[in-house]
Amino acid sequence: MSILVVNKIDEIRNVIKNYRNQGKSVSLVPTMGCLHEGHKSLIKKAHELADITVVSVFVNPIQFCPGEDYDKYPRTLDADKIAAESAGADIIFAPSVNEMYPNMQKFSDLTIVTPPFELTDIMCGKSRVGHFDGVETVVTKLFNIVQPDYACFGKKDIQQLFLIKKMVADLNIPVQIVDCPLVREDSGLALSSRNKYLSEADRIAAVSISKSLSAIKSACESGIKDIKKLLDLCIANLDKKIDLEYLEFVDKNTFKKIDVLNGPIICAIAARIGAVRLIDNIELEV
Ligand code: PAF
């Protein structure tokens, strides 16, 4: 059976309803397409968990800030069908913008799901103001449309994962969020659809992002706990082509920013090579 591509909300609801009537469980992997091995690992996990795996492919306009890459974000549905099917997906849900946001003229026309300010006034939420409102709104809509038993998200977008888990708990959404490991190239570079924008030289420079996180981890393991020293170490390890946007340390369980390294911690970075913005993170046990 080849993968089914559905563009309409009514149709995906009917397809899922038929499977539900047969007693089948459903998993969802929300994506913006341009699928790579990282997405494929999520799809494989989703396929293991449930009878039917749905992959949504939707470049969500309301999670891009003004001046970001919404228009040029890679749209590769034909290749995505092949990648999703090879990883075990049964259905691609690829709605149009008008299907998801009918007659939307502007963002303020919509009902929005907004995460708590203090959890978005850090890391990506701070530099991409409103981004997580857009993410939580579209993810809520996808959950309402597909009504999956499981939804798989990658740890590369660690703040997104934390906020989605909180949203699901706070709003009593009946879905189990499954966190999946961050996938890296052999070089250490975290897989991202935005890696497509990198030239060969940029890609070599980008590897220094994960190298700087590894250097921080080794330094912590050898007893260095001073955040300023770790920041200097990070900068020293970053390629000269790279502009650091943030390096932040947050408590793994609360996602609050910390000044003193203690307990399980997420060390997260965002950096730019020219116009390309990349993120990565590492877990520290200090
Ligand atoms: O992680 C992503 O690709 C997006 O933020 C998501 C979760 C698919 C929502 O558009």
CSV table of N, CA and C in Angstrom, one decimal, residues 80-145:
chain,number,residue,atom,x,y,z
A,80,ASP,N,9.3,14.1,0.6
A,80,ASP,CA,8.8,13.8,1.9
A,80,ASP,C,8.0,12.6,1.9
A,81,LYS,N,7.2,12.4,0.8
A,81,LYS,CA,6.3,11.2,0.7
A,81,LYS,C,7.2,9.9,0.7
A,82,ILE,N,8.3,10.0,0.0
A,82,ILE,CA,9.2,8.8,-0.1
A,82,ILE,C,9.8,8.6,1.3
A,83,ALA,N,10.3,9.7,1.9
A,83,ALA,CA,11.0,9.5,3.2
A,83,ALA,C,10.1,9.0,4.2
A,84,ALA,N,8.9,9.6,4.3
A,84,ALA,CA,7.9,9.2,5.3
A,84,ALA,C,7.5,7.8,5.2
A,85,GLU,N,7.2,7.4,3.9
A,85,GLU,CA,6.8,6.0,3.7
A,85,GLU,C,7.9,5.0,4.1
A,86,SER,N,9.2,5.4,3.7
A,86,SER,CA,10.3,4.5,4.0
A,86,SER,C,10.5,4.3,5.5
A,87,ALA,N,10.0,5.3,6.3
A,87,ALA,CA,10.2,5.2,7.7
A,87,ALA,C,9.0,4.5,8.4
A,88,GLY,N,8.0,4.2,7.6
A,88,GLY,CA,6.8,3.5,8.2
A,88,GLY,C,5.5,4.3,8.3
A,89,ALA,N,5.5,5.5,7.8
A,89,ALA,CA,4.3,6.3,7.9
A,89,ALA,C,3.2,5.7,6.9
A,90,ASP,N,1.9,5.9,7.4
A,90,ASP,CA,0.8,5.4,6.5
A,90,ASP,C,0.1,6.6,5.8
A,91,ILE,N,0.1,7.8,6.5
A,91,ILE,CA,-0.6,8.9,5.9
A,91,ILE,C,0.2,10.2,6.1
A,92,ILE,N,0.2,11.0,5.0
A,92,ILE,CA,0.7,12.4,5.2
A,92,ILE,C,-0.5,13.3,5.2
A,93,PHE,N,-0.5,14.1,6.2
A,93,PHE,CA,-1.5,15.2,6.2
A,93,PHE,C,-0.9,16.5,5.8
A,94,ALA,N,-1.2,17.0,4.6
A,94,ALA,CA,-0.5,18.2,4.1
A,94,ALA,C,-1.5,19.3,3.7
A,95,PRO,N,-2.1,19.9,4.7
A,95,PRO,CA,-3.1,20.9,4.4
A,95,PRO,C,-2.5,22.2,3.9
A,96,SER,N,-3.4,23.0,3.2
A,96,SER,CA,-2.9,24.3,2.7
A,96,SER,C,-3.0,25.3,3.9
A,97,VAL,N,-2.5,26.5,3.7
A,97,VAL,CA,-2.6,27.5,4.8
A,97,VAL,C,-4.1,27.9,4.9
A,98,ASN,N,-4.8,28.0,3.8
A,98,ASN,CA,-6.2,28.3,3.9
A,98,ASN,C,-7.1,27.2,4.6
A,99,GLU,N,-6.6,26.0,4.4
A,99,GLU,CA,-7.4,24.9,5.1
A,99,GLU,C,-7.2,25.0,6.6
A,100,MET,N,-6.0,25.4,7.0
A,100,MET,CA,-5.7,25.4,8.5
A,100,MET,C,-6.2,26.8,9.1
A,101,TYR,N,-6.0,27.8,8.3
A,101,TYR,CA,-6.4,29.2,8.9
A,101,TYR,C,-7.4,29.8,7.9
A,102,PRO,N,-8.6,29.3,7.7
A,102,PRO,CA,-9.5,29.9,6.7
A,102,PRO,C,-9.7,31.4,6.9
A,103,ASN,N,-9.6,32.1,5.8
A,103,ASN,CA,-9.8,33.5,5.8
A,103,ASN,C,-9.0,34.3,6.8
A,104,MET,N,-7.8,33.8,7.2
A,104,MET,CA,-7.0,34.6,8.1
A,104,MET,C,-6.4,35.8,7.3
A,105,GLN,N,-6.6,36.9,7.8
A,105,GLN,CA,-6.0,38.1,7.2
A,105,GLN,C,-4.7,38.5,8.0
A,106,LYS,N,-4.9,38.3,9.3
A,106,LYS,CA,-3.7,38.7,10.2
A,106,LYS,C,-3.8,37.8,11.4
A,107,PHE,N,-2.6,37.7,12.0
A,107,PHE,CA,-2.4,36.8,13.2
A,107,PHE,C,-3.5,37.1,14.3
A,108,SER,N,-3.8,38.4,14.5
A,108,SER,CA,-4.7,38.7,15.6
A,108,SER,C,-6.2,38.3,15.3
A,109,ASP,N,-6.4,37.7,14.1
A,109,ASP,CA,-7.8,37.2,13.8
A,109,ASP,C,-8.0,35.9,14.5
A,110,LEU,N,-6.9,35.3,14.9
A,110,LEU,CA,-7.0,33.9,15.4
A,110,LEU,C,-7.1,33.8,16.9
A,111,THR,N,-7.7,32.7,17.4
A,111,THR,CA,-7.6,32.3,18.8
A,111,THR,C,-6.2,31.6,18.9
A,112,ILE,N,-5.5,32.1,19.9
A,112,ILE,CA,-4.1,31.6,20.0
A,112,ILE,C,-3.8,30.9,21.3
A,113,VAL,N,-3.0,29.9,21.3
A,113,VAL,CA,-2.6,29.2,22.5
A,113,VAL,C,-1.2,29.8,22.9
A,114,THR,N,-1.1,30.4,24.1
A,114,THR,CA,0.1,31.1,24.5
A,114,THR,C,0.7,30.5,25.7
A,115,PRO,N,2.0,30.1,25.6
A,115,PRO,CA,2.6,29.5,26.8
A,115,PRO,C,3.0,30.6,27.8
A,116,PRO,N,3.3,30.2,29.0
A,116,PRO,CA,3.6,31.2,30.1
A,116,PRO,C,4.8,32.0,29.7
A,117,PHE,N,4.7,33.3,29.9
A,117,PHE,CA,5.7,34.3,29.5
A,117,PHE,C,7.1,33.9,30.1
A,118,GLU,N,7.1,33.5,31.3
A,118,GLU,CA,8.5,33.2,31.9
A,118,GLU,C,9.2,32.0,31.3
A,119,LEU,N,8.4,31.2,30.6
A,119,LEU,CA,9.1,30.0,29.9
A,119,LEU,C,9.4,30.4,28.5
A,120,THR,N,9.0,31.5,28.0
A,120,THR,CA,9.3,31.9,26.6
A,120,THR,C,10.2,33.1,26.6
A,121,ASP,N,10.4,33.7,27.8
A,121,ASP,CA,11.3,34.9,27.8
A,121,ASP,C,12.8,34.4,28.0
A,122,ILE,N,13.1,33.3,27.5
A,122,ILE,CA,14.4,32.7,27.4
A,122,ILE,C,14.6,32.0,26.1
A,123,MET,N,15.9,31.7,25.8
A,123,MET,CA,16.2,30.9,24.6
A,123,MET,C,15.5,31.4,23.4
A,124,CYS,N,15.0,30.4,22.6
A,124,CYS,CA,14.4,30.8,21.3
A,124,CYS,C,13.2,31.7,21.5
A,125,GLY,N,12.4,31.5,22.6
A,125,GLY,CA,11.2,32.3,22.8
A,125,GLY,C,11.6,33.8,22.9
A,126,LYS,N,12.8,34.0,23.4
A,126,LYS,CA,13.2,35.4,23.6
A,126,LYS,C,13.6,36.1,22.3
A,127,SER,N,14.3,35.3,21.5
A,127,SER,CA,14.8,35.9,20.2
A,127,SER,C,13.8,35.8,19.1
A,128,ARG,N,12.8,34.9,19.3
A,128,ARG,CA,11.7,34.8,18.2
A,128,ARG,C,10.4,35.0,18.9
A,129,VAL,N,10.1,36.3,19.2
A,129,VAL,CA,9.0,36.6,20.0
A,129,VAL,C,7.7,36.2,19.3
A,130,GLY,N,6.8,35.5,20.0
A,130,GLY,CA,5.6,35.0,19.4
A,130,GLY,C,5.7,33.6,18.7
A,131,HIS,N,6.9,33.2,18.5
A,131,HIS,CA,7.1,31.9,17.8
A,131,HIS,C,6.4,30.7,18.5
A,132,PHE,N,6.5,30.6,19.8
A,132,PHE,CA,5.9,29.5,20.5
A,132,PHE,C,4.3,29.6,20.6
A,133,ASP,N,3.8,30.8,20.5
A,133,ASP,CA,2.4,31.0,20.3
A,133,ASP,C,1.9,30.3,19.0
A,134,GLY,N,2.7,30.5,18.0
A,134,GLY,CA,2.4,29.9,16.7
A,134,GLY,C,2.5,28.4,16.7
A,135,VAL,N,3.6,27.9,17.4
A,135,VAL,CA,3.8,26.5,17.5
A,135,VAL,C,2.7,25.8,18.3
A,136,GLU,N,2.4,26.4,19.5
A,136,GLU,CA,1.4,25.7,20.3
A,136,GLU,C,0.0,25.8,19.7
A,137,THR,N,-0.3,26.8,19.0
A,137,THR,CA,-1.6,26.9,18.3
A,137,THR,C,-1.7,25.9,17.2
A,138,VAL,N,-0.7,25.8,16.4
A,138,VAL,CA,-0.8,24.8,15.3
A,138,VAL,C,-0.8,23.3,15.8
A,139,VAL,N,0.0,23.1,16.9
A,139,VAL,CA,0.1,21.7,17.4
A,139,VAL,C,-1.3,21.4,18.1
A,140,THR,N,-1.9,22.3,18.7
A,140,THR,CA,-3.2,22.1,19.3
A,140,THR,C,-4.2,21.7,18.2
A,141,LYS,N,-4.2,22.5,17.1
A,141,LYS,CA,-5.1,22.2,16.0
A,141,LYS,C,-4.8,20.8,15.4
A,142,LEU,N,-3.5,20.5,15.3
A,142,LEU,CA,-3.2,19.2,14.7
A,142,LEU,C,-3.7,18.1,15.7
A,143,PHE,N,-3.5,18.3,17.0
A,143,PHE,CA,-4.0,17.3,17.9
A,143,PHE,C,-5.5,17.2,17.8
A,144,ASN,N,-6.2,18.3,17.7
A,144,ASN,CA,-7.7,18.2,17.6
A,144,ASN,C,-8.2,17.6,16.3
A,145,ILE,N,-7.4,17.8,15.2
A,145,ILE,CA,-7.8,17.2,13.9
A,145,ILE,C,-7.5,15.7,13.9
